[in-house]
Amino acid sequence: MRLTNVLFKKVKSKRIMVVLESVVSGHQYNAFRDRLAEKLEIIRFDPYIQKESLYRERKKIRSA
């Protein structure tokens, strides 16, 4: 192994992909946010109830 491979750290991406879930119906969709930002809460159209509803971040999927 070379010395340079030992000294470098693995670089983390600045953005991550998260699952947002509707509070009303449970509908889910994926979104991106910055790694250091607060958890997402967004008002978006929910196709199950045909109205706007609050979506909250449920879990992290992967780095992007």
PDB file of N, CA and C in Angstrom:
ATOM      1  N   MET A   1       0.826  -1.178   0.000  1.00  0.00           N
ATOM      2  CA  MET A   1       0.000   0.000   0.000  1.00  0.00           C
ATOM      3  C   MET A   1       0.874   1.245   0.000  1.00  0.00           C
ATOM      4  N   ARG A   2       0.448   2.208  -0.736  1.00  0.00           N
ATOM      5  CA  ARG A   2       1.213   3.441  -0.787  1.00  0.00           C
ATOM      6  C   ARG A   2       0.842   4.346   0.380  1.00  0.00           C
ATOM      7  N   LEU A   3       1.749   5.205   0.712  1.00  0.00           N
ATOM      8  CA  LEU A   3       1.546   6.130   1.818  1.00  0.00           C
ATOM      9  C   LEU A   3       0.395   7.094   1.554  1.00  0.00           C
ATOM     10  N   THR A   4       0.207   7.515   0.298  1.00  0.00           N
ATOM     11  CA  THR A   4      -0.859   8.465  -0.015  1.00  0.00           C
ATOM     12  C   THR A   4      -2.238   7.855   0.207  1.00  0.00           C
ATOM     13  N   ASN A   5      -2.412   6.577  -0.039  1.00  0.00           N
ATOM     14  CA  ASN A   5      -3.707   5.926   0.181  1.00  0.00           C
ATOM     15  C   ASN A   5      -4.054   5.867   1.662  1.00  0.00           C
ATOM     16  N   VAL A   6      -3.092   5.786   2.515  1.00  0.00           N
ATOM     17  CA  VAL A   6      -3.322   5.702   3.940  1.00  0.00           C
ATOM     18  C   VAL A   6      -3.709   7.062   4.518  1.00  0.00           C
ATOM     19  N   LEU A   7      -3.128   8.130   4.000  1.00  0.00           N
ATOM     20  CA  LEU A   7      -3.323   9.455   4.571  1.00  0.00           C
ATOM     21  C   LEU A   7      -4.644  10.114   4.173  1.00  0.00           C
ATOM     22  N   PHE A   8      -5.223   9.755   3.036  1.00  0.00           N
ATOM     23  CA  PHE A   8      -6.446  10.416   2.582  1.00  0.00           C
ATOM     24  C   PHE A   8      -7.667   9.837   3.265  1.00  0.00           C
ATOM     25  N   LYS A   9      -8.576  10.740   3.684  1.00  0.00           N
ATOM     26  CA  LYS A   9      -9.843  10.297   4.250  1.00  0.00           C
ATOM     27  C   LYS A   9     -10.860  10.159   3.130  1.00  0.00           C
ATOM     28  N   LYS A  10     -11.865   9.348   3.353  1.00  0.00           N
ATOM     29  CA  LYS A  10     -12.937   9.215   2.386  1.00  0.00           C
ATOM     30  C   LYS A  10     -13.781  10.489   2.418  1.00  0.00           C
ATOM     31  N   VAL A  11     -14.059  11.049   1.261  1.00  0.00           N
ATOM     32  CA  VAL A  11     -14.783  12.311   1.163  1.00  0.00           C
ATOM     33  C   VAL A  11     -16.279  12.049   1.210  1.00  0.00           C
ATOM     34  N   LYS A  12     -16.997  12.775   2.065  1.00  0.00           N
ATOM     35  CA  LYS A  12     -18.445  12.664   2.130  1.00  0.00           C
ATOM     36  C   LYS A  12     -19.052  13.729   1.232  1.00  0.00           C
ATOM     37  N   SER A  13     -20.186  13.397   0.632  1.00  0.00           N
ATOM     38  CA  SER A  13     -20.853  14.368  -0.224  1.00  0.00           C
ATOM     39  C   SER A  13     -21.540  15.429   0.628  1.00  0.00           C
ATOM     40  N   LYS A  14     -21.827  16.563   0.021  1.00  0.00           N
ATOM     41  CA  LYS A  14     -22.460  17.667   0.743  1.00  0.00           C
ATOM     42  C   LYS A  14     -23.970  17.490   0.834  1.00  0.00           C
ATOM     43  N   ARG A  15     -24.530  16.664  -0.036  1.00  0.00           N
ATOM     44  CA  ARG A  15     -25.981  16.490  -0.074  1.00  0.00           C
ATOM     45  C   ARG A  15     -26.343  15.037   0.185  1.00  0.00           C
ATOM     46  N   ILE A  16     -27.539  14.811   0.766  1.00  0.00           N
ATOM     47  CA  ILE A  16     -28.028  13.460   0.984  1.00  0.00           C
ATOM     48  C   ILE A  16     -29.462  13.342   0.471  1.00  0.00           C
ATOM     49  N   MET A  17     -29.848  12.122   0.119  1.00  0.00           N
ATOM     50  CA  MET A  17     -31.203  11.851  -0.332  1.00  0.00           C
ATOM     51  C   MET A  17     -32.003  11.338   0.864  1.00  0.00           C
ATOM     52  N   VAL A  18     -33.197  11.900   1.054  1.00  0.00           N
ATOM     53  CA  VAL A  18     -34.040  11.522   2.185  1.00  0.00           C
ATOM     54  C   VAL A  18     -35.451  11.186   1.702  1.00  0.00           C
ATOM     55  N   VAL A  19     -36.184  10.419   2.510  1.00  0.00           N
ATOM     56  CA  VAL A  19     -37.578  10.091   2.228  1.00  0.00           C
ATOM     57  C   VAL A  19     -38.459  11.073   2.996  1.00  0.00           C
ATOM     58  N   LEU A  20     -39.391  11.712   2.281  1.00  0.00           N
ATOM     59  CA  LEU A  20     -40.382  12.581   2.912  1.00  0.00           C
ATOM     60  C   LEU A  20     -41.717  11.851   2.895  1.00  0.00           C
ATOM     61  N   GLU A  21     -42.419  11.870   4.035  1.00  0.00           N
ATOM     62  CA  GLU A  21     -43.680  11.151   4.149  1.00  0.00           C
ATOM     63  C   GLU A  21     -44.787  12.111   4.563  1.00  0.00           C
ATOM     64  N   SER A  22     -45.945  11.970   3.908  1.00  0.00           N
ATOM     65  CA  SER A  22     -47.098  12.807   4.227  1.00  0.00           C
ATOM     66  C   SER A  22     -47.621  12.460   5.614  1.00  0.00           C
ATOM     67  N   VAL A  23     -47.930  13.499   6.389  1.00  0.00           N
ATOM     68  CA  VAL A  23     -48.473  13.298   7.731  1.00  0.00           C
ATOM     69  C   VAL A  23     -49.905  12.752   7.640  1.00  0.00           C
ATOM     70  N   VAL A  24     -50.642  13.143   6.605  1.00  0.00           N
ATOM     71  CA  VAL A  24     -52.048  12.779   6.472  1.00  0.00           C
ATOM     72  C   VAL A  24     -52.234  11.355   5.921  1.00  0.00           C
ATOM     73  N   SER A  25     -51.631  11.065   4.771  1.00  0.00           N
ATOM     74  CA  SER A  25     -51.947   9.811   4.080  1.00  0.00           C
ATOM     75  C   SER A  25     -50.822   8.787   4.070  1.00  0.00           C
ATOM     76  N   GLY A  26     -49.603   9.188   4.372  1.00  0.00           N
ATOM     77  CA  GLY A  26     -48.490   8.248   4.315  1.00  0.00           C
ATOM     78  C   GLY A  26     -47.811   8.183   2.956  1.00  0.00           C
ATOM     79  N   HIS A  27     -48.245   9.008   1.993  1.00  0.00           N
ATOM     80  CA  HIS A  27     -47.592   9.058   0.685  1.00  0.00           C
ATOM     81  C   HIS A  27     -46.141   9.489   0.859  1.00  0.00           C
ATOM     82  N   GLN A  28     -45.229   8.907   0.088  1.00  0.00           N
ATOM     83  CA  GLN A  28     -43.802   9.205   0.231  1.00  0.00           C
ATOM     84  C   GLN A  28     -43.209   9.677  -1.085  1.00  0.00           C
ATOM     85  N   TYR A  29     -42.184  10.502  -0.985  1.00  0.00           N
ATOM     86  CA  TYR A  29     -41.344  10.829  -2.132  1.00  0.00           C
ATOM     87  C   TYR A  29     -39.944  11.171  -1.648  1.00  0.00           C
ATOM     88  N   ASN A  30     -38.991  11.122  -2.575  1.00  0.00           N
ATOM     89  CA  ASN A  30     -37.583  11.355  -2.251  1.00  0.00           C
ATOM     90  C   ASN A  30     -37.201  12.798  -2.554  1.00  0.00           C
ATOM     91  N   ALA A  31     -36.298  13.328  -1.740  1.00  0.00           N
ATOM     92  CA  ALA A  31     -35.801  14.689  -1.943  1.00  0.00           C
ATOM     93  C   ALA A  31     -34.341  14.748  -1.514  1.00  0.00           C
ATOM     94  N   PHE A  32     -33.666  15.791  -1.931  1.00  0.00           N
ATOM     95  CA  PHE A  32     -32.278  16.021  -1.551  1.00  0.00           C
ATOM     96  C   PHE A  32     -32.198  17.191  -0.595  1.00  0.00           C
ATOM     97  N   ARG A  33     -31.287  17.101   0.366  1.00  0.00           N
ATOM     98  CA  ARG A  33     -31.008  18.231   1.253  1.00  0.00           C
ATOM     99  C   ARG A  33     -29.527  18.235   1.583  1.00  0.00           C
ATOM    100  N   ASP A  34     -29.034  19.371   2.070  1.00  0.00           N
ATOM    101  CA  ASP A  34     -27.643  19.458   2.493  1.00  0.00           C
ATOM    102  C   ASP A  34     -27.430  18.608   3.735  1.00  0.00           C
ATOM    103  N   ARG A  35     -26.272  18.031   3.848  1.00  0.00           N
ATOM    104  CA  ARG A  35     -25.960  17.133   4.958  1.00  0.00           C
ATOM    105  C   ARG A  35     -26.089  17.833   6.317  1.00  0.00           C
ATOM    106  N   LEU A  36     -25.675  19.083   6.398  1.00  0.00           N
ATOM    107  CA  LEU A  36     -25.652  19.795   7.673  1.00  0.00           C
ATOM    108  C   LEU A  36     -26.933  20.576   7.960  1.00  0.00           C
ATOM    109  N   ALA A  37     -27.894  20.540   7.045  1.00  0.00           N
ATOM    110  CA  ALA A  37     -29.135  21.307   7.220  1.00  0.00           C
ATOM    111  C   ALA A  37     -30.074  20.598   8.194  1.00  0.00           C
ATOM    112  N   GLU A  38     -31.083  21.348   8.650  1.00  0.00           N
ATOM    113  CA  GLU A  38     -32.117  20.777   9.519  1.00  0.00           C
ATOM    114  C   GLU A  38     -32.962  19.783   8.725  1.00  0.00           C
ATOM    115  N   LYS A  39     -33.717  18.943   9.433  1.00  0.00           N
ATOM    116  CA  LYS A  39     -34.605  17.996   8.765  1.00  0.00           C
ATOM    117  C   LYS A  39     -35.695  18.761   8.023  1.00  0.00           C
ATOM    118  N   LEU A  40     -36.120  18.198   6.882  1.00  0.00           N
ATOM    119  CA  LEU A  40     -37.077  18.878   6.016  1.00  0.00           C
ATOM    120  C   LEU A  40     -38.510  18.731   6.509  1.00  0.00           C
ATOM    121  N   GLU A  41     -39.282  19.804   6.378  1.00  0.00           N
ATOM    122  CA  GLU A  41     -40.733  19.817   6.545  1.00  0.00           C
ATOM    123  C   GLU A  41     -41.270  20.725   5.444  1.00  0.00           C
ATOM    124  N   ILE A  42     -42.043  20.156   4.538  1.00  0.00           N
ATOM    125  CA  ILE A  42     -42.494  20.876   3.349  1.00  0.00           C
ATOM    126  C   ILE A  42     -43.989  20.662   3.162  1.00  0.00           C
ATOM    127  N   ILE A  43     -44.684  21.682   2.669  1.00  0.00           N
ATOM    128  CA  ILE A  43     -46.077  21.532   2.268  1.00  0.00           C
ATOM    129  C   ILE A  43     -46.087  21.305   0.764  1.00  0.00           C
ATOM    130  N   ARG A  44     -46.641  20.131   0.367  1.00  0.00           N
ATOM    131  CA  ARG A  44     -46.721  19.768  -1.052  1.00  0.00           C
ATOM    132  C   ARG A  44     -48.053  19.109  -1.342  1.00  0.00           C
ATOM    133  N   PHE A  45     -48.343  18.991  -2.629  1.00  0.00           N
ATOM    134  CA  PHE A  45     -49.588  18.351  -3.063  1.00  0.00           C
ATOM    135  C   PHE A  45     -49.511  16.852  -2.805  1.00  0.00           C
ATOM    136  N   ASP A  46     -50.559  16.313  -2.176  1.00  0.00           N
ATOM    137  CA  ASP A  46     -50.639  14.888  -1.883  1.00  0.00           C
ATOM    138  C   ASP A  46     -51.640  14.250  -2.853  1.00  0.00           C
ATOM    139  N   PRO A  47     -51.194  13.357  -3.725  1.00  0.00           N
ATOM    140  CA  PRO A  47     -52.105  12.783  -4.724  1.00  0.00           C
ATOM    141  C   PRO A  47     -53.166  11.858  -4.128  1.00  0.00           C
ATOM    142  N   TYR A  48     -52.950  11.304  -2.953  1.00  0.00           N
ATOM    143  CA  TYR A  48     -53.927  10.399  -2.340  1.00  0.00           C
ATOM    144  C   TYR A  48     -55.176  11.142  -1.879  1.00  0.00           C
ATOM    145  N   ILE A  49     -55.000  12.341  -1.329  1.00  0.00           N
ATOM    146  CA  ILE A  49     -56.154  13.102  -0.827  1.00  0.00           C
ATOM    147  C   ILE A  49     -56.513  14.289  -1.726  1.00  0.00           C
ATOM    148  N   GLN A  50     -55.736  14.501  -2.774  1.00  0.00           N
ATOM    149  CA  GLN A  50     -55.969  15.577  -3.741  1.00  0.00           C
ATOM    150  C   GLN A  50     -55.949  16.965  -3.109  1.00  0.00           C
ATOM    151  N   LYS A  51     -55.110  17.151  -2.084  1.00  0.00           N
ATOM    152  CA  LYS A  51     -54.932  18.441  -1.424  1.00  0.00           C
ATOM    153  C   LYS A  51     -53.478  18.589  -1.010  1.00  0.00           C
ATOM    154  N   GLU A  52     -53.131  19.801  -0.585  1.00  0.00           N
ATOM    155  CA  GLU A  52     -51.788  20.005  -0.048  1.00  0.00           C
ATOM    156  C   GLU A  52     -51.730  19.492   1.380  1.00  0.00           C
ATOM    157  N   SER A  53     -50.589  18.888   1.738  1.00  0.00           N
ATOM    158  CA  SER A  53     -50.415  18.410   3.114  1.00  0.00           C
ATOM    159  C   SER A  53     -48.951  18.571   3.513  1.00  0.00           C
ATOM    160  N   LEU A  54     -48.710  18.395   4.782  1.00  0.00           N
ATOM    161  CA  LEU A  54     -47.373  18.527   5.335  1.00  0.00           C
ATOM    162  C   LEU A  54     -46.602  17.227   5.140  1.00  0.00           C
ATOM    163  N   TYR A  55     -45.385  17.338   4.629  1.00  0.00           N
ATOM    164  CA  TYR A  55     -44.480  16.202   4.478  1.00  0.00           C
ATOM    165  C   TYR A  55     -43.319  16.397   5.438  1.00  0.00           C
ATOM    166  N   ARG A  56     -42.982  15.351   6.174  1.00  0.00           N
ATOM    167  CA  ARG A  56     -41.852  15.386   7.098  1.00  0.00           C
ATOM    168  C   ARG A  56     -40.808  14.369   6.678  1.00  0.00           C
ATOM    169  N   GLU A  57     -39.562  14.697   6.970  1.00  0.00           N
ATOM    170  CA  GLU A  57     -38.466  13.779   6.662  1.00  0.00           C
ATOM    171  C   GLU A  57     -38.564  12.551   7.565  1.00  0.00           C
ATOM    172  N   ARG A  58     -38.501  11.376   6.946  1.00  0.00           N
ATOM    173  CA  ARG A  58     -38.606  10.145   7.708  1.00  0.00           C
ATOM    174  C   ARG A  58     -37.248   9.495   7.917  1.00  0.00           C
ATOM    175  N   LYS A  59     -36.462   9.313   6.838  1.00  0.00           N
ATOM    176  CA  LYS A  59     -35.152   8.696   7.007  1.00  0.00           C
ATOM    177  C   LYS A  59     -34.226   9.046   5.854  1.00  0.00           C
ATOM    178  N   LYS A  60     -32.940   8.831   6.078  1.00  0.00           N
ATOM    179  CA  LYS A  60     -31.914   9.052   5.064  1.00  0.00           C
ATOM    180  C   LYS A  60     -31.814   7.806   4.202  1.00  0.00           C
ATOM    181  N   ILE A  61     -31.739   7.985   2.883  1.00  0.00           N
ATOM    182  CA  ILE A  61     -31.591   6.859   1.971  1.00  0.00           C
ATOM    183  C   ILE A  61     -30.120   6.635   1.624  1.00  0.00           C
ATOM    184  N   ARG A  62     -29.476   7.689   1.098  1.00  0.00           N
ATOM    185  CA  ARG A  62     -28.087   7.540   0.685  1.00  0.00           C
ATOM    186  C   ARG A  62     -27.444   8.895   0.471  1.00  0.00           C
ATOM    187  N   SER A  63     -26.125   8.906   0.309  1.00  0.00           N
ATOM    188  CA  SER A  63     -25.418  10.129  -0.049  1.00  0.00           C
ATOM    189  C   SER A  63     -25.590  10.365  -1.535  1.00  0.00           C
ATOM    190  N   ALA A  64     -25.574  11.630  -1.928  1.00  0.00           N
ATOM    191  CA  ALA A  64     -25.788  11.930  -3.342  1.00  0.00           C
ATOM    192  C   ALA A  64     -24.674  12.783  -3.885  1.00  0.00           C
TER     193      ALA A  64
END
